[in-house]
XYZ file of C-alpha atoms in Angstrom:
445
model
C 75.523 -78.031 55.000
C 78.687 -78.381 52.950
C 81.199 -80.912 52.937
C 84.600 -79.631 51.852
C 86.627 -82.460 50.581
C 89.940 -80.235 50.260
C 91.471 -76.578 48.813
C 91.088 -76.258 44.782
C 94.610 -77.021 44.697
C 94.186 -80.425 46.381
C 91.292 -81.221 44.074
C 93.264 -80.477 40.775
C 96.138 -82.284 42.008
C 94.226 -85.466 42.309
C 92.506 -85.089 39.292
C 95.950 -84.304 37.406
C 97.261 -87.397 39.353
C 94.128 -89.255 37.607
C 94.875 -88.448 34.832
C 98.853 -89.803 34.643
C 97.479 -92.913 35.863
C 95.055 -93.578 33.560
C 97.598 -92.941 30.593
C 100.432 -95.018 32.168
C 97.127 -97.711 31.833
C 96.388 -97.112 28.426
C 100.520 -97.003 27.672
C 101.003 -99.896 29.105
C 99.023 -102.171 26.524
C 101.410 -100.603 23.768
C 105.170 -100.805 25.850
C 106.715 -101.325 29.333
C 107.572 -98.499 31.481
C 110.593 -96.371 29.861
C 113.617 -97.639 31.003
C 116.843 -95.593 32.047
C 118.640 -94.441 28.262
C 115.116 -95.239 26.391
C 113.788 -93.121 24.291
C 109.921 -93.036 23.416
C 110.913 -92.410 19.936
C 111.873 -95.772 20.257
C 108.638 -97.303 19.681
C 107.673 -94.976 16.714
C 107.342 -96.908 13.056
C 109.433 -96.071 10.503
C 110.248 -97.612 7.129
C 106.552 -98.179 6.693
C 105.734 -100.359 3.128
C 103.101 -102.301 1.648
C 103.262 -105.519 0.282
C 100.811 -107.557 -2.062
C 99.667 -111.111 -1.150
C 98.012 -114.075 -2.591
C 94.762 -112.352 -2.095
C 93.236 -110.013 -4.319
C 91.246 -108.307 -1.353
C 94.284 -107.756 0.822
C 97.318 -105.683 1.075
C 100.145 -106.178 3.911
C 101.855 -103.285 5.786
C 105.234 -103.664 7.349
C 107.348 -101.602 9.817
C 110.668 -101.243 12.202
C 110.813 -99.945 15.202
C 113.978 -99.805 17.452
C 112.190 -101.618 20.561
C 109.683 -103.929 20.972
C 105.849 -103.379 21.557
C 103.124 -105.656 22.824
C 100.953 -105.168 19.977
C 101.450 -104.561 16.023
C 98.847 -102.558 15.109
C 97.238 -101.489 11.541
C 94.275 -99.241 11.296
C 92.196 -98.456 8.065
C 89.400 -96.701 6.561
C 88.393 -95.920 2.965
C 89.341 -92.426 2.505
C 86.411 -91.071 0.954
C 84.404 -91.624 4.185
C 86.479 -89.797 6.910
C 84.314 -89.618 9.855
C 83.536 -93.418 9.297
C 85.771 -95.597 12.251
C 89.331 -97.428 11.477
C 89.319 -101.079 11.224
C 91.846 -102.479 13.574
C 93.683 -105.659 12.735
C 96.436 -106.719 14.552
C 99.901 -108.106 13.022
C 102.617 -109.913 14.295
C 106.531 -108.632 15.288
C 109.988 -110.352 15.913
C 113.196 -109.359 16.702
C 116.141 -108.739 13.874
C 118.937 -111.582 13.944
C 120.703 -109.442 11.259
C 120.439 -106.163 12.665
C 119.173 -104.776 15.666
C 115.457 -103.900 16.206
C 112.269 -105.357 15.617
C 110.009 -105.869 12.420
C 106.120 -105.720 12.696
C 103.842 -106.533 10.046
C 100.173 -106.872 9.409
C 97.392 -107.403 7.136
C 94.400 -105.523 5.701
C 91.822 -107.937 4.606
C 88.616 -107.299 2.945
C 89.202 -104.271 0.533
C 86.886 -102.602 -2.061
C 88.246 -102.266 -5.362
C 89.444 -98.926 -7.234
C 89.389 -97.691 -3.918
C 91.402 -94.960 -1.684
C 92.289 -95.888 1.828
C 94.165 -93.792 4.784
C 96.401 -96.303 7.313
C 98.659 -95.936 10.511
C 100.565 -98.297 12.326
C 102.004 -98.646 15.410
C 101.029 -99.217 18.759
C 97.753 -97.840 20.749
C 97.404 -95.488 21.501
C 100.496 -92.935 21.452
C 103.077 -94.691 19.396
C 101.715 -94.751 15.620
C 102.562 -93.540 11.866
C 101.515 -90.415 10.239
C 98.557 -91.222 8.101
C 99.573 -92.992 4.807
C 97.387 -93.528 1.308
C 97.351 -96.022 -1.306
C 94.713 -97.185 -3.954
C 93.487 -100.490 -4.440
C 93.495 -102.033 -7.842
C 91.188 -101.606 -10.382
C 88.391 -104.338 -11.063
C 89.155 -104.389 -14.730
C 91.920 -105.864 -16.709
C 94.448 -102.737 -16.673
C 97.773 -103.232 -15.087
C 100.646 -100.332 -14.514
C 103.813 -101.174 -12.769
C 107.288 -99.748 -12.230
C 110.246 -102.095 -12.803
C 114.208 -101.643 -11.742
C 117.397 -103.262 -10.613
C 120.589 -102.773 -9.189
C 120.032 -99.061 -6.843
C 122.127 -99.363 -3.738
C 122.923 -96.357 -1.051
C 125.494 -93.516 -0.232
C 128.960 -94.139 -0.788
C 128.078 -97.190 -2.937
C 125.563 -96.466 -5.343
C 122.536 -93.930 -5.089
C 118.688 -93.442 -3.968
C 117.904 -90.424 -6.383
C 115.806 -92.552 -8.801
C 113.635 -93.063 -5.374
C 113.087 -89.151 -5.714
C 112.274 -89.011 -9.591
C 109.576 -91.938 -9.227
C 107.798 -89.853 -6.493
C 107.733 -87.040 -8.658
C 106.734 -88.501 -11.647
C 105.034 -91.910 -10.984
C 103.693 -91.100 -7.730
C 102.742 -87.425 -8.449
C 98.800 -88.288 -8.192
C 97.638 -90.940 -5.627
C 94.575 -91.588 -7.885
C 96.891 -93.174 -10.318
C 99.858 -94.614 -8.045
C 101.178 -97.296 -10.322
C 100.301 -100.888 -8.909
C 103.376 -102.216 -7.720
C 107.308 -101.622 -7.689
C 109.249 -104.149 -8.520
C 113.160 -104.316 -7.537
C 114.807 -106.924 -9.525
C 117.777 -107.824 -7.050
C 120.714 -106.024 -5.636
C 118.744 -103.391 -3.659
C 121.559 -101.515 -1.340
C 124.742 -102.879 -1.437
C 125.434 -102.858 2.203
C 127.769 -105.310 2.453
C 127.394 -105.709 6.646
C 126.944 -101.592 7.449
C 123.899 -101.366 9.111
C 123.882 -97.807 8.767
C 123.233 -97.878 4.900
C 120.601 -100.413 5.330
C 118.272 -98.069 7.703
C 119.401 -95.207 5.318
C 117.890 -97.346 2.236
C 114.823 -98.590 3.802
C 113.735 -94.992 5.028
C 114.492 -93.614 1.754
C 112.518 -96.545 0.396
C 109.338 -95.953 2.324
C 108.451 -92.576 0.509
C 107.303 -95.416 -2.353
C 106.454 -98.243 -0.487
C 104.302 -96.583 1.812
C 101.981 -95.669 -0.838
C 102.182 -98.704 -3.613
C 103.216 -102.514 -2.751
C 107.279 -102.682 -3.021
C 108.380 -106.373 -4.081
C 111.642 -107.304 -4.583
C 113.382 -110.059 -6.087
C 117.170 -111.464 -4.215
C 120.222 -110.392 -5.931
C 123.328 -111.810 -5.941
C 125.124 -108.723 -3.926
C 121.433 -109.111 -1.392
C 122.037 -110.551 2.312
C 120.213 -113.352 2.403
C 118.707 -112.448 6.322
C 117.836 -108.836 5.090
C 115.526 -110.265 2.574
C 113.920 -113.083 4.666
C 113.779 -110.746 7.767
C 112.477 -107.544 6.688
C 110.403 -108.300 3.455
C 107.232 -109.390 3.633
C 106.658 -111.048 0.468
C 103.759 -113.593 -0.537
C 105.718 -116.580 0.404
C 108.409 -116.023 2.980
C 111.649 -117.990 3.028
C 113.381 -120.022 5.711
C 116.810 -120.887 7.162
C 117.604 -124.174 6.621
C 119.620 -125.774 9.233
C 120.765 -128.901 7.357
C 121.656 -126.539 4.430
C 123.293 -124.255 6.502
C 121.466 -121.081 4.088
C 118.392 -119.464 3.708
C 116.069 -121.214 0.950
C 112.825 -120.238 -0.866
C 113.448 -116.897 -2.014
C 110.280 -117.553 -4.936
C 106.425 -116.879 -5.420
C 104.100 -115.725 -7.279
C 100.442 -113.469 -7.133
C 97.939 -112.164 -9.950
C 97.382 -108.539 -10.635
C 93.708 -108.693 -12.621
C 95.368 -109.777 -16.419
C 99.038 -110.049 -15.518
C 100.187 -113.326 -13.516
C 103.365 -112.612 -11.560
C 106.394 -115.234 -11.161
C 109.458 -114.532 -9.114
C 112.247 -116.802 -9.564
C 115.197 -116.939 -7.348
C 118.151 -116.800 -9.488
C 120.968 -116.585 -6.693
C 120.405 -118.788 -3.466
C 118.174 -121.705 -5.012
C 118.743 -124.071 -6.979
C 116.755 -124.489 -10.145
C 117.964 -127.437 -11.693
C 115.684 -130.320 -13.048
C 114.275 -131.893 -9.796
C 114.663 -129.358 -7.873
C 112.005 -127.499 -5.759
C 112.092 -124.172 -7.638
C 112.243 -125.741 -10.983
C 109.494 -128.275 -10.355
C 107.230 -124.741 -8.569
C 108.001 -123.237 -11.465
C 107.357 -125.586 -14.526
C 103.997 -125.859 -12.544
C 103.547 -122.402 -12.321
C 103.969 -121.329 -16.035
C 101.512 -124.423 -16.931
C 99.235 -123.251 -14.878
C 99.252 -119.573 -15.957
C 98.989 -120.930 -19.262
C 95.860 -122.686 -18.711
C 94.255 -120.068 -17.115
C 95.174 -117.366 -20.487
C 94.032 -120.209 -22.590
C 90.613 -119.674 -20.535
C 88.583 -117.366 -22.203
C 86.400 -116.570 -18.843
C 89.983 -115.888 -16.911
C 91.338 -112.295 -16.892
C 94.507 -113.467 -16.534
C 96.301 -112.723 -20.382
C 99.884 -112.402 -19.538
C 102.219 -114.002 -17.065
C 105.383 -111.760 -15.740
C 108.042 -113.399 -13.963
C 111.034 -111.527 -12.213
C 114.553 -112.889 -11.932
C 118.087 -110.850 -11.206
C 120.432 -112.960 -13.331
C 119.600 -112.470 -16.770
C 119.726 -115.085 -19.568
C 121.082 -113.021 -22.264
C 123.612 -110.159 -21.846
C 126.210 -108.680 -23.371
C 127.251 -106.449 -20.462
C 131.072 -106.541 -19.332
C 129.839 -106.484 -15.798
C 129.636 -110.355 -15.069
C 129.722 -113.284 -17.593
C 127.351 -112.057 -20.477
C 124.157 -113.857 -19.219
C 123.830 -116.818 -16.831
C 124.435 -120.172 -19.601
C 123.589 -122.308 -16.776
C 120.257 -120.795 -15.729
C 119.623 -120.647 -19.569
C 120.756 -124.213 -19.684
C 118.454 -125.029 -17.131
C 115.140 -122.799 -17.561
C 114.928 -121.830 -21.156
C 113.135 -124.684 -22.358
C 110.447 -124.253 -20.282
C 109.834 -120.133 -21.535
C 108.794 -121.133 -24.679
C 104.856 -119.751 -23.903
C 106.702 -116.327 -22.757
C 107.054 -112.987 -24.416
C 108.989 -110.817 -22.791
C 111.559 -111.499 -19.697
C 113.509 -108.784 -18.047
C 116.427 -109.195 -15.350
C 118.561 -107.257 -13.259
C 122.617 -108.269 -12.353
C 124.104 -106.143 -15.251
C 124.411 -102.454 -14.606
C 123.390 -101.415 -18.111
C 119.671 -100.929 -20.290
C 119.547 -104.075 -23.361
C 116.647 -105.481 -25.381
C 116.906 -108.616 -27.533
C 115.088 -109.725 -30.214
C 112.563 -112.420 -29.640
C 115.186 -115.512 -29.254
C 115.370 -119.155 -28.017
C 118.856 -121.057 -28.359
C 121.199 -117.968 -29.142
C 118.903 -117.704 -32.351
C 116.922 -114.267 -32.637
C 113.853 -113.541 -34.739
C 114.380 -110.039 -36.345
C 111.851 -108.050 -38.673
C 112.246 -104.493 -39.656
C 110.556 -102.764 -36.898
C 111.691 -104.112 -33.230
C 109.009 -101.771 -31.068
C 106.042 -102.970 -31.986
C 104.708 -106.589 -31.803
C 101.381 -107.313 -34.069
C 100.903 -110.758 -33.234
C 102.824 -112.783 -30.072
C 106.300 -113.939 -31.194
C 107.399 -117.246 -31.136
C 110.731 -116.504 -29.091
C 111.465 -114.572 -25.661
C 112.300 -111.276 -25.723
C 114.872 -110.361 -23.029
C 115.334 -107.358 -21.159
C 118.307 -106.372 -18.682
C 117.811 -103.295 -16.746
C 120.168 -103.299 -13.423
C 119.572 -99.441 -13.784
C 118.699 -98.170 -10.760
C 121.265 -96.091 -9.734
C 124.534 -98.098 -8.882
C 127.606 -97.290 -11.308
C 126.819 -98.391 -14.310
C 128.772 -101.206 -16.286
C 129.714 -101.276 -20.222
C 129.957 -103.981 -23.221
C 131.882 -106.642 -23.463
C 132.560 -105.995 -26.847
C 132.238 -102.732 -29.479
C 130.186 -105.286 -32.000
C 126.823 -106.497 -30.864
C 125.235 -109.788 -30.398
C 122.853 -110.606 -33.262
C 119.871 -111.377 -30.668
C 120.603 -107.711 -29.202
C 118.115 -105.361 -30.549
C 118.561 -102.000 -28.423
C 121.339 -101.110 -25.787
C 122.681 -98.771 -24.206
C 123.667 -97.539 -20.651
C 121.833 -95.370 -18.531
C 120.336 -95.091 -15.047
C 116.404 -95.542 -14.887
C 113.122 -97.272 -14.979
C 110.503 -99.245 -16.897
C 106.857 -98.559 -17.031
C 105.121 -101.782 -18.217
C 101.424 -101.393 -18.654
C 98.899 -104.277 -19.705
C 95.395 -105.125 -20.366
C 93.505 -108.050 -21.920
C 94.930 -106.545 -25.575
C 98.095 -104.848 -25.226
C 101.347 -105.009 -23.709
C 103.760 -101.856 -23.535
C 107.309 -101.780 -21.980
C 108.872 -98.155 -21.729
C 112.803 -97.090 -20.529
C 112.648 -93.397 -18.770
C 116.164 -91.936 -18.249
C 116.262 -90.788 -14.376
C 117.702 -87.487 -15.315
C 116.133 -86.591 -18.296
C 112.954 -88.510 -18.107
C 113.336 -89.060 -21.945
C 111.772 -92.518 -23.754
C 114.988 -94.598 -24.648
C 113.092 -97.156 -25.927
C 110.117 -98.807 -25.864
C 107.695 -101.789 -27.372
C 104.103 -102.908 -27.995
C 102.657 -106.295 -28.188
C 99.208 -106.209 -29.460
C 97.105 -109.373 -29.641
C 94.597 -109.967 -32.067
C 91.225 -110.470 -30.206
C 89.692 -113.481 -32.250
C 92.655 -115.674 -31.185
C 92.832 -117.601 -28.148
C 96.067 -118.217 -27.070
C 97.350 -115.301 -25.209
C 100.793 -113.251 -24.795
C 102.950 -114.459 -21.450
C 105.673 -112.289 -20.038
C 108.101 -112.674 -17.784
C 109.971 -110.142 -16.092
């Protein structure tokens, strides 16, 4: 006999019916139920970058979406093994106060060296990224990064030089430089929310294939860089204070040791936190270069307002910063700020009193001064000179709109201006150590 449980339409309309159901499950561990005016694009990430920690082995993703989701999901997989299964590790999210919409972030822990990897975020299982690539750093001592201030976003300022790096620096993913570094005064918003989306997806086309770090600028909302950066240490709102405070860290790239200072919304006087965090941090950098089983050969530390200037644009250099600080740079080489919407190089110099030699781009030994750089050149309009004559610590300036390669191992240390439009080598410098000595080259940036 034959039991007939119903027509062939019946049967396909339960199974259809099944079928829903089983995806409203499976939706339903991502977001609630769509309600009336949502949209599912909604829950879709966007402004995707990475971030570096504290951990050599790590590298953390972050994300917006417009609505909230129960999970914040990151899955990876080395890229040379495609049919091998993502890792899944599961972030964090919160809402905006500045802003509307949420920001998710996660980490991926336990990465192989010199390696390619393929990531998504999102949500499981409808609501994730297209599938994003970025290389781990190399086990050796070698060190490439990309250095700029002072871009901001349409009408006020422009994201071009975002365009030219993608062409240029991130033309290969095999050799995606190891970082970006923003030195301050990223968009220029000023409150419109609408040029702070448009600068963060413009943004992502780096960040989501080499860590973006930034450094706060004075013309930086405080909330947009404690909300939606995730940088090795975060900072907080203090309520007694009234302000947001601890906008500083640091993290090693193989021989470079990376400082960022906060020049704008802490205070870095004697006895302070930052100053006392960061006396401790150039000692101990020093110690470890002064190890000859350490990598670590150079220390780079990031700041927006620079020391020395001779720009028009603010106040020729910060003299109470310099007041402040200087004395404790005397193990550093080279620093390099943001602020001043022009390109200048000094001259190795401590106390307003340079060191000058006949040939200013290249560096056989490690000199006894600083050298300063001051490169707010990434695409807002550019500023002039205070004055026709120049400084006598000013080696090489001149205004323009672009970038600096700085690239480093154990040996050498190289520092390179690229116009934006031209791509041409305004200037550059080498610092070459001699092996037999111990005492290594610091840098600050």
């Amino acid at each position: 006999s034959v039991l007939v449980v119903g027509t062939c339409e019946e049967i396909f309309g339960t199974m259809v019916r099944a079928v829903e159901l089983i995806l409203v499950v499976l939706l339903g561990a991502c977001v609630s139920a769509l309600q009336d005016g949502e949209n599912e694009g909604n829950y879709v990430p966007r402004q995707v970058y990475l971030s570096l920690s504290q951990v050599s082995d790590e590298m953390q993703v972050t994300w917006y979406t417009a609505d909230p989701t129960q999970e914040s999901v990151v899955l990876f997989r080395l890229a040379s093994d495609p049919q091998a299964p993502f890792r899944r590790q599961v972030g964090r999210s919160y809402p905006l106060n500045y802003g509307s919409g949420h920001i998710h972030s996660a980490t991926m822990t336990g990465l192989v060296g010199n390696a390619e990897y393929e990531y998504r975020v999102g949500c499981d299982p409808a609501y994730f990224s297209g599938l994003n690539t970025f290389h781990t750093r190399s086990p050796g001592p070698e060190v490439r990064i990309v250095v700029f201030g002072d871009m901001g976003t349409p009408p006020r300022g422009n994201t071009r030089l975002f365009d030219v790096l993608e062409e240029t620096e991130f033309r290969n993913p095999h050799s995606y430089p190891d970082m970006v570094f923003h030195l301050g005064d990223l968009m220029y918003p000023f409150g419109n929310q609408g040029m702070i989306m448009n600068w963060f997806d413009r943004m992502q086309n780096l960040g989501k294939s080499a860590p973006y770090m930034v450094a706060a600028g004075n013309r930086d909302e405080p909330p947009i860089i404690a909300e939606r950066f995730n940088m090795p240490s975060r900072p907080t709102y203090s309520s007694a204070m009234g302000s947001w405070e601890g906008f500083y860290y640091s993290f090693t790239i193989n021989s470079v040791a990376f400082i960022c200072i906060s020049t704008n919304f802490d205070k870095y006087d004697p006895g302070t936190p930052q100053y006392t965090w960061l006396e401790r941090e150039i000692r101990n950098a020093k110690a470890r270069m002064e190890d000859p089983n350490d990598d670590v050969t150079w220390i780079v530390l990031f700041g927006h307002t620079p020391l020395y200037s001779s720009s028009d644009g603010h106040n020729q250099g910060n003299a109470e910063l310099r007041e402040a600080i200087e004395h404790l740079l005397e193990p550093v080489t080279l620093c390099m700020w943001g602020d001043d919407h022009v390109y200048e190089r000094s001259w190795p110099v401590m106390n307003d009193i340079p060191d000058t030699s006949s040939d200013a781009s290249r560096f056989d030994e490690r000199p006894a001064k600083p050298i300063h750089i001051t490169a707010g050149t990434g695409g807002i309009d550019n500023d002039g000179w205070a004055s026709d004559v120049e400084p006598r610590w000013s080696a090489v300036r001149f205004v323009d709109t672009g970038y600096i390669r700085i690239e480093a191992d154990k040996e050498t240390f190289s520092a390179r201006f690229l116009s934006r439009d031209s791509l041409a080598e305004r200037d550059s410098f080498e610092i070459h150590l001699d092996t037999f000595f111990t005492v290594h080259n610091t840098v600050l940036v």
